[in-house]
Short mmCIF file of C-alpha atoms in Angstrom, two decimals:
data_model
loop_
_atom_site.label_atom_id
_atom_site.label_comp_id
_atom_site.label_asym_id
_atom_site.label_seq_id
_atom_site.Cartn_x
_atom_site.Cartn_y
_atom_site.Cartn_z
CA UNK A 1 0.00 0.00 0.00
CA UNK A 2 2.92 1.97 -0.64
CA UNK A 3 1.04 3.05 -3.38
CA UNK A 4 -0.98 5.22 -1.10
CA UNK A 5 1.85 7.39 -0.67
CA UNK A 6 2.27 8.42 -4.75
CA UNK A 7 1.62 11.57 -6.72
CA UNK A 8 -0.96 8.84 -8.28
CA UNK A 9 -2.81 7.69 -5.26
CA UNK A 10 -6.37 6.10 -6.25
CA UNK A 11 -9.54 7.50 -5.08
CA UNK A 12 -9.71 4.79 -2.60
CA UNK A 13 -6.24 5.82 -0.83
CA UNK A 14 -7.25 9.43 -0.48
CA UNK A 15 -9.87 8.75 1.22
CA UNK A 16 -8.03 6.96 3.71
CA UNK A 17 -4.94 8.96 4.14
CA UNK A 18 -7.10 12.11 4.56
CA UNK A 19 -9.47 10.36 7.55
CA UNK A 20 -7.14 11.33 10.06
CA UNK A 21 -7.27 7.54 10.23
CA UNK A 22 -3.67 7.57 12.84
CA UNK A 23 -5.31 10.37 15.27
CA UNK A 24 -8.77 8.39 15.04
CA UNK A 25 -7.27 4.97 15.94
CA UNK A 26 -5.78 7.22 19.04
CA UNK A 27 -9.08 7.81 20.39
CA UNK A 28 -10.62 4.42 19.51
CA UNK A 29 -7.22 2.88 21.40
CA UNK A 30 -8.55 4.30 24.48
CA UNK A 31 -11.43 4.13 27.14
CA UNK A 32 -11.69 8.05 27.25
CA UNK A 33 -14.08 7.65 24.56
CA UNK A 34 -16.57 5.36 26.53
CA UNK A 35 -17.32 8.81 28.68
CA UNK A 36 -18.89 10.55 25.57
CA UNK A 37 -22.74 10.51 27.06
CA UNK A 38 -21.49 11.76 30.30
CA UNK A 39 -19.27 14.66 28.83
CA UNK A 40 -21.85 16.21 26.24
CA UNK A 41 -25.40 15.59 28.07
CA UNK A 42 -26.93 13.75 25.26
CA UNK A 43 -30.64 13.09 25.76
CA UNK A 44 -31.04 8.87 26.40
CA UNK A 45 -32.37 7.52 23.23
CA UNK A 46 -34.87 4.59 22.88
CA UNK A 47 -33.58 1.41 21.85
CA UNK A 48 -36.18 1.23 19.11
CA UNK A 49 -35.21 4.58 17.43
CA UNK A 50 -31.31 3.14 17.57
CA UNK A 51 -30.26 3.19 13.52
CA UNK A 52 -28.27 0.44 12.07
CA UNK A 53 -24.57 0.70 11.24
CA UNK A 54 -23.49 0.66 7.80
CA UNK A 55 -20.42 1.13 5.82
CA UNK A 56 -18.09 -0.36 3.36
CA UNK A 57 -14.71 -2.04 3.97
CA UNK A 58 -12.06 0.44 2.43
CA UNK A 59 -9.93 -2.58 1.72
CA UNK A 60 -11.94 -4.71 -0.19
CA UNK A 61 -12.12 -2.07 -2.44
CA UNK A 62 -9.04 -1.32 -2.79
CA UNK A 63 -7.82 -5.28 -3.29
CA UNK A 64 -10.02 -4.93 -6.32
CA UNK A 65 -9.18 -1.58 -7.69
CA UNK A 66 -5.18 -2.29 -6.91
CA UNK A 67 -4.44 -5.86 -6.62
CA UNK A 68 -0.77 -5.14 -6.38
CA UNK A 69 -0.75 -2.48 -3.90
CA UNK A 70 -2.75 -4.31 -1.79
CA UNK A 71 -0.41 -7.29 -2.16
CA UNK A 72 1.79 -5.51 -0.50
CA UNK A 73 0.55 -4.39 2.34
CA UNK A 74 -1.19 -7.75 2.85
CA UNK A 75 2.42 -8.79 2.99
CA UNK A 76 3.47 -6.47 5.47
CA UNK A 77 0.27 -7.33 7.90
CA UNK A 78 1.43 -11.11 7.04
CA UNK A 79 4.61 -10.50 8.76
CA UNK A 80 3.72 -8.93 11.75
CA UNK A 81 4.06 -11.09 14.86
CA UNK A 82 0.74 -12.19 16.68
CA UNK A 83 -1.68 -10.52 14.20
CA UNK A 84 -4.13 -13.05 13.12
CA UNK A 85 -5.89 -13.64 16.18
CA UNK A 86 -7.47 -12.00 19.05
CA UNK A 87 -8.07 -14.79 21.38
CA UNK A 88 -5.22 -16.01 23.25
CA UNK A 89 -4.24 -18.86 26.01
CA UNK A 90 -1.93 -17.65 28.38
CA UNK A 91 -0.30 -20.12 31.24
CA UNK A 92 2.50 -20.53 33.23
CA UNK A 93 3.77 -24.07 34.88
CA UNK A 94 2.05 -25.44 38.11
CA UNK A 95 -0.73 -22.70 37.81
CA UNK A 96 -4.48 -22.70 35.91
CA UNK A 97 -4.58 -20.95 32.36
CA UNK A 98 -5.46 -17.45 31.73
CA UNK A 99 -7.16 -16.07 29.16
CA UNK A 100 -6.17 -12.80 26.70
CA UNK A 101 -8.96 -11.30 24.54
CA UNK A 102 -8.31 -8.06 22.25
CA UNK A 103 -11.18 -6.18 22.44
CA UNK A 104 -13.02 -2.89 20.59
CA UNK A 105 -14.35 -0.19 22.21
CA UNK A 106 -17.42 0.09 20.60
CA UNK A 107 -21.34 -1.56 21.46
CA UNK A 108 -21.02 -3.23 17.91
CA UNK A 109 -23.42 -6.30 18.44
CA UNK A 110 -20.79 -8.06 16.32
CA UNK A 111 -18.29 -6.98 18.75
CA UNK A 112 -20.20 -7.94 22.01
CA UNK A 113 -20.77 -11.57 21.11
CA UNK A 114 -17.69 -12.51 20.98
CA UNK A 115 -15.86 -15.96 20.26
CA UNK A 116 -17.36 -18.72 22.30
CA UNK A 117 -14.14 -20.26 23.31
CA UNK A 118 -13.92 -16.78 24.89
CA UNK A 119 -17.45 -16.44 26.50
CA UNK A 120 -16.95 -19.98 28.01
CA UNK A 121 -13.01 -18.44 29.54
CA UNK A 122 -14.62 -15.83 30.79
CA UNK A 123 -17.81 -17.56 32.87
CA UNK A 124 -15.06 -19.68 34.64
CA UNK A 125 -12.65 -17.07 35.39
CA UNK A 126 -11.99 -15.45 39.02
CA UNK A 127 -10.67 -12.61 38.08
CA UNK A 128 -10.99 -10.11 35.36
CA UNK A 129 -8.04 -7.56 33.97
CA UNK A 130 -9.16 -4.46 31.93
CA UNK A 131 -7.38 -1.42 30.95
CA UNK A 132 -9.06 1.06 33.65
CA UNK A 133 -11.66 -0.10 36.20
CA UNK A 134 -12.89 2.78 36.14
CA UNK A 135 -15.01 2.36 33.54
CA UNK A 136 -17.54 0.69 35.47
CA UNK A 137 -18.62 4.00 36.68
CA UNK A 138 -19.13 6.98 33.83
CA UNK A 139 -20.09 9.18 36.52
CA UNK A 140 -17.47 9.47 39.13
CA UNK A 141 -14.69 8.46 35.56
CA UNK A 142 -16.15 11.73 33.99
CA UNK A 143 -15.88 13.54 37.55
CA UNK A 144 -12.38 12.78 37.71
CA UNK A 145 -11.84 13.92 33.95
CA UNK A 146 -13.30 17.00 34.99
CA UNK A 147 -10.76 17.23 38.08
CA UNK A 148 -8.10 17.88 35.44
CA UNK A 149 -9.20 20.71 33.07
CA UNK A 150 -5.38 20.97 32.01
CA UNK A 151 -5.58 17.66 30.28
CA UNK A 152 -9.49 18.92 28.45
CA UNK A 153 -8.63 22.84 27.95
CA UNK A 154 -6.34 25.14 26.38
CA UNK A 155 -4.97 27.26 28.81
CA UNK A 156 -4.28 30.91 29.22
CA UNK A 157 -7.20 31.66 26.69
CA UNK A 158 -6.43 29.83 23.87
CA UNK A 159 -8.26 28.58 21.84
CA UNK A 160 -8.54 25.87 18.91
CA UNK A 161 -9.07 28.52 16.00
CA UNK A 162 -5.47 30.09 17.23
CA UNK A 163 -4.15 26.52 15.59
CA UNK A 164 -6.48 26.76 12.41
CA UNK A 165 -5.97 28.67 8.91
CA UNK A 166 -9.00 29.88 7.71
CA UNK A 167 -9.83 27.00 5.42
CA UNK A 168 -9.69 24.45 8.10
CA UNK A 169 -11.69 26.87 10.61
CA UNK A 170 -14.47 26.95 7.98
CA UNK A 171 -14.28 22.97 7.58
CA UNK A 172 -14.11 22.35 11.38
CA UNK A 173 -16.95 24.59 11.93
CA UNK A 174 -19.02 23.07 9.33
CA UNK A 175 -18.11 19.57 10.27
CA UNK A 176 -18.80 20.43 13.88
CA UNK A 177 -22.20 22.24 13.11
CA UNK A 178 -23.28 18.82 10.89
CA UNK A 179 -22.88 16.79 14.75
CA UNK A 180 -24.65 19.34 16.45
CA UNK A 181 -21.84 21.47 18.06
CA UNK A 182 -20.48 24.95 17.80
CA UNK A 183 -17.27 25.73 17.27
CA UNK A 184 -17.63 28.76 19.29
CA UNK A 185 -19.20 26.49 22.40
CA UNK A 186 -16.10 23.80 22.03
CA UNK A 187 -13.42 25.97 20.47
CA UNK A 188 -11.38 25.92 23.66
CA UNK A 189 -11.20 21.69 24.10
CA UNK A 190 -8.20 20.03 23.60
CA UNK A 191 -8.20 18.63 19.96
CA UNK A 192 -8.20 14.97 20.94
CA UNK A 193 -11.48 15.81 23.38
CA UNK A 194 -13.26 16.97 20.20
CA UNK A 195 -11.41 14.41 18.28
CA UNK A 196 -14.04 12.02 20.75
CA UNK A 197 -17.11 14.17 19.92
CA UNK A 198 -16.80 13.29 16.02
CA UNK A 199 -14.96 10.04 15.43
CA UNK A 200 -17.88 7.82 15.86
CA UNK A 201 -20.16 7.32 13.34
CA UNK A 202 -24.01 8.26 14.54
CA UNK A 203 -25.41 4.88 15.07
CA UNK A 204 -22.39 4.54 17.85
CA UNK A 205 -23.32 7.47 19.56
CA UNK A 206 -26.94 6.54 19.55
CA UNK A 207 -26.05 2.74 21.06
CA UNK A 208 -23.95 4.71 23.73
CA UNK A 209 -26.89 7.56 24.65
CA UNK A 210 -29.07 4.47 24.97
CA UNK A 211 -26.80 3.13 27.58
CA UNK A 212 -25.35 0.62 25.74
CA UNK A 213 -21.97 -1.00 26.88
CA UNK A 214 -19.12 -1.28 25.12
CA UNK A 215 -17.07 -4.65 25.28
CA UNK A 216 -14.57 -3.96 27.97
CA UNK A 217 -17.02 -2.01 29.94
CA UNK A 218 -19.34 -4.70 29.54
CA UNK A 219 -16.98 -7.12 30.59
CA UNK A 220 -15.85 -5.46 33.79
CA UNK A 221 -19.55 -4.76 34.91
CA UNK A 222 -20.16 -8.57 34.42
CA UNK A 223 -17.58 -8.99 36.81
CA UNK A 224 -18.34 -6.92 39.02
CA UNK A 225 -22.06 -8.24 39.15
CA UNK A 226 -20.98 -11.99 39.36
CA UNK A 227 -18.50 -11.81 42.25
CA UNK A 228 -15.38 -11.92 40.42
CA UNK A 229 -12.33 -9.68 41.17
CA UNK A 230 -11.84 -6.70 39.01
CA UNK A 231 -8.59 -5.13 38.19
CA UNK A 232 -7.23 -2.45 36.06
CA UNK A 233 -3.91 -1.43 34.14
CA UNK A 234 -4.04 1.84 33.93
CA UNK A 235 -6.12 5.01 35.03
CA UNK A 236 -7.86 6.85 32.99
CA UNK A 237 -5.81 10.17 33.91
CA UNK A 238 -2.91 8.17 32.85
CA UNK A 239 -4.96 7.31 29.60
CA UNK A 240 -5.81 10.98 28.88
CA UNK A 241 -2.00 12.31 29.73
CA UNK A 242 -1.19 10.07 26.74
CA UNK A 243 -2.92 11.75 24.39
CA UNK A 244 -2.32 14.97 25.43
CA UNK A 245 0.91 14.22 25.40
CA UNK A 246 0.91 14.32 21.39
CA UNK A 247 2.13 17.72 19.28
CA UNK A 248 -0.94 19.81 19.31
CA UNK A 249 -1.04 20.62 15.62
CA UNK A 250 -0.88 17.33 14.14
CA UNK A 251 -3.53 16.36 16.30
CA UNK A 252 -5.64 19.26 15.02
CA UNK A 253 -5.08 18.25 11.37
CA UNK A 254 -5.89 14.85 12.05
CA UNK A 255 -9.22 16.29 13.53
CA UNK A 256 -9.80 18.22 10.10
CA UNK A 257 -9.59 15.95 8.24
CA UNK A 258 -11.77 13.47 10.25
CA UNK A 259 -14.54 16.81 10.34
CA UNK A 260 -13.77 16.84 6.66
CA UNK A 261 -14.18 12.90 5.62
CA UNK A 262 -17.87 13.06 6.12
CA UNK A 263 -20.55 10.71 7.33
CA UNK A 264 -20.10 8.13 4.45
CA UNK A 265 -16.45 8.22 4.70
CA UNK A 266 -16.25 8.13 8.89
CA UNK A 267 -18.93 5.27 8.70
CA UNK A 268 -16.17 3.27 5.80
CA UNK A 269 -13.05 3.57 7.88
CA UNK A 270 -15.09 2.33 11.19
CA UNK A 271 -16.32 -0.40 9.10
CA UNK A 272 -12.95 -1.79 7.89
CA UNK A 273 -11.32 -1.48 11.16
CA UNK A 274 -14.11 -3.70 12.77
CA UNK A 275 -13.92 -6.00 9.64
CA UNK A 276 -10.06 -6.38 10.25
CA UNK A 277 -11.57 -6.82 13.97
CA UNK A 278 -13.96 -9.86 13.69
CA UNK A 279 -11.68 -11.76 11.28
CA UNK A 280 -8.75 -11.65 13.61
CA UNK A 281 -7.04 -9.93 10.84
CA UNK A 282 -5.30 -7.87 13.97
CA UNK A 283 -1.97 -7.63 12.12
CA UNK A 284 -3.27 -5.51 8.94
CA UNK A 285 -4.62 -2.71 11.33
CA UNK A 286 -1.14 -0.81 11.85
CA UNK A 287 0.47 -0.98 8.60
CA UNK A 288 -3.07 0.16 7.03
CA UNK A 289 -2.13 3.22 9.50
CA UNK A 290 0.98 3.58 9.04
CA UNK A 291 0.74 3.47 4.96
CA UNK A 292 -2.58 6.33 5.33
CA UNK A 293 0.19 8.75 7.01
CA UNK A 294 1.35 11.25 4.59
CA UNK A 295 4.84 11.73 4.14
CA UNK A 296 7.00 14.15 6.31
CA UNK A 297 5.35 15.62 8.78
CA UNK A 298 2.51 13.46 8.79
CA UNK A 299 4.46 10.38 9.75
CA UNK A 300 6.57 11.37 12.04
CA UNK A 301 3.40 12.26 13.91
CA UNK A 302 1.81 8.76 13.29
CA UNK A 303 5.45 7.36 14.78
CA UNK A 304 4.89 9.65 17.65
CA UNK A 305 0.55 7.81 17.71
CA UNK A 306 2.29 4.62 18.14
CA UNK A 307 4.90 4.77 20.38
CA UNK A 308 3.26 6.55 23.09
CA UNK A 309 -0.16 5.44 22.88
CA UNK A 310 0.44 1.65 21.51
CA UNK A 311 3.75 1.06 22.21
CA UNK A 312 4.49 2.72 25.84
CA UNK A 313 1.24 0.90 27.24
CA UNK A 314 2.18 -2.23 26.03
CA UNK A 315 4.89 -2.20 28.06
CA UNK A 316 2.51 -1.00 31.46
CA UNK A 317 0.00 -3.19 30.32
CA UNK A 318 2.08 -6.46 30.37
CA UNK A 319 4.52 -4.93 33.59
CA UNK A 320 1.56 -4.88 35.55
CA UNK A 321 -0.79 -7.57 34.14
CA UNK A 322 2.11 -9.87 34.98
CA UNK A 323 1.94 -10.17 39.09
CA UNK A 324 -1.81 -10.90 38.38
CA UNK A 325 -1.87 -13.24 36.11
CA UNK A 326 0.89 -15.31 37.78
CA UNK A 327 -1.80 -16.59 39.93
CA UNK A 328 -3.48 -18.14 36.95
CA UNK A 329 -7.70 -18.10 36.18
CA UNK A 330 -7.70 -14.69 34.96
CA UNK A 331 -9.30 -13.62 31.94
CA UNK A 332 -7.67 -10.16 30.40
CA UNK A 333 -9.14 -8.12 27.98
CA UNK A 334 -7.39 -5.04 26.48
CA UNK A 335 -7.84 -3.25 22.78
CA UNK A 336 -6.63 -5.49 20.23
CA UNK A 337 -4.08 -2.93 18.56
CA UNK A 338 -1.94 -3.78 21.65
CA UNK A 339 -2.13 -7.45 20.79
CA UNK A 340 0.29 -7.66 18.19
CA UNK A 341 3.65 -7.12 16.94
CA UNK A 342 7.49 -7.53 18.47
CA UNK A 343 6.46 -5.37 21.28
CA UNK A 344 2.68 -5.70 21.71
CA UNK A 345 1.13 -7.77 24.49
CA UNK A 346 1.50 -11.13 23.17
CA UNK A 347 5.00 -10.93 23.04
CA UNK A 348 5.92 -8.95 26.00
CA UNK A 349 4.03 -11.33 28.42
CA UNK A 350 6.19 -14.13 26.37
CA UNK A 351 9.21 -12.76 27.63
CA UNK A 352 7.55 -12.52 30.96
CA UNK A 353 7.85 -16.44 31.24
CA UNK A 354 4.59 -17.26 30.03
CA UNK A 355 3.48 -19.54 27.15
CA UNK A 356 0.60 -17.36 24.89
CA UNK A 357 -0.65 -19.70 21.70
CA UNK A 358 -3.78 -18.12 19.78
CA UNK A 359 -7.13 -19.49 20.22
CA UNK A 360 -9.05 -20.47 16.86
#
């Protein structure tokens, strides 16, 4: 998909190179997004006004329009340690297996059933790691989002527009008007807050207004419910630091052009990401992401995305998972773009001592 990166880029690859596709896999990689009803006040909907998702998988299309492009990158995902499966069997000698599931954080129906081998692992498990524990809770995790206006605001009365020329003002206020918002209302967020406010598509937002779940927050509500101990890897402060920790301005283009992409095109790039999801097709996720970021600039701030937000919590993740899943019977379940790859999850808790084989 080097391709995508040519003076004579197909339709196809524009579309995905201009989706903001590395900043919107940076809010999708992390539970901050889960607090969207609680941050913005949306009115509950009814479950029978909830629409149905829809949306084309980007890659399919391009396989047929560039078969040889496409070879290639299906080449590169081929070669990327740990990426064809999200289910995984984790043990240690003398002690009962774990379990490790990579997980979306989305109320996808698809999503939420997931494998049976899975369900099954997680019914008999007595404990349960996810990435915060907080989630369990919107209220006080949004309170304590809240607590830290440094991480959510510009300071010293800035504001977004001080970032924006006056073509991307007009975009983002257009995009942000077509969801309902005002630029002048939101102006002074933190790019990556808004970034949360538009990179779902609408039937998402509706599921999550209705009080719909999503799969980790399911998960550690089950838990909670059935008597099993719940832990957590991180907090969300830590979780928000990280993305406020990227450069501002490529943050704010990556929010432009996600305004910019449209309905259609947000709904397509959610739709091939949980395609790559369900078919355990983990491995083809980065180098899709990597091969959207333009050149320059562009990728050195998608190289920046994935060390700090995948890379740097794979290492916490597995440092602190470890301890707790030496005691064997846990069932784990973190976002599956931390699953693969020399330093993702799989491989880290490897090197920890334990065995991990994929579960078909």
């Amino acid at each position: 998909m080097t391709v995508l990166l040519h003076k004579s880029r197909l339709a196809l690859a524009d579309r995905l190179a201009d989706a903001g596709l590395w900043f919107m896999a940076a809010i999708h990689a992390l539970i901050a997004l889960s607090f969207l009803v609680v941050l913005t006040g949306l009115s509950p909907a009814r479950a029978e006004d909830l629409p149905t998702c829809t949306g084309n998988n980007l890659l399919t299309k391009y396989e047929q329009e560039d078969p040889a492009g496409y070879a290639k990158l299906r080449a590169e995902a081929d070669a990327m340690p740990n990426g064809k499966a999200i289910f995984w069997k984790v043990e240690k000698e003398g002690k009962p297996a774990s379990w490790l599931l990579g997980t979306m954080h989305v109320t996808d129906p698809r999503v939420l059933a997931m494998p049976e081998a899975a369900r099954t692992a997680y019914d008999k498990a007595a404990t349960v790691i996810v990435e915060s524990d907080e989630i369990t809770d919107e209220k006080k995790a949004g309170a304590a989002m809240m607590a830290r206006p440094d991480l959510i605001m510009f300071a010293d009365g800035k504001s977004i527009t001080d970032f924006l020329s006056a073509e991307d003002k007009e975009k983002l206020e257009k995009g942000l008007k077509g969801r309902g918002l005002s630029l002048a209302a939101v102006g002074r967020m933190k790019p990556w807050m808004l970034m949360s406010f538009v990179a779902l598509p609408a039937c998402e937002i509706a599921r999550k207004t209705a009080g719909a779940a999503f799969l980790d927050q399911q998960l550690a509500k089950n838990a909670l419910a059935e008597g099993k101990v719940l832990k957590g890897l991180e907090t969300l402060i830590e979780q928000i630091s990280a993305l406020d920790s990227l450069a501002v301005e490529p943050q704010i283009k990556g929010l432009v052009q996600t305004v910019d992409l449209g309905v259609d095109g947000l709904k397509d790039v959610i739709e091939t990401m949980s395609q790559l999801y369900l078919s355990g097709d983990t491995g083809m996720i980065m180098p899709m992401m990597r091969a959207a970021a333009p050149p320059g600039e562009g990728a050195d701030a998608y190289a920046e995305f994935e060390q700090r937000i995948i890379v740097d919590r794979n290492h916490t993740m597995a440092e602190r998972a470890t301890p707790i899943l030496d005691g064997g019977n846990v069932f784990m379940a973190v976002g599956a773009l931390h699953l693969a790859g020399p330093e993702g999850v799989v491989e880290l808790l490897r090197k920890s001592g334990f065995t991990v084989t994929a579960v078909n």
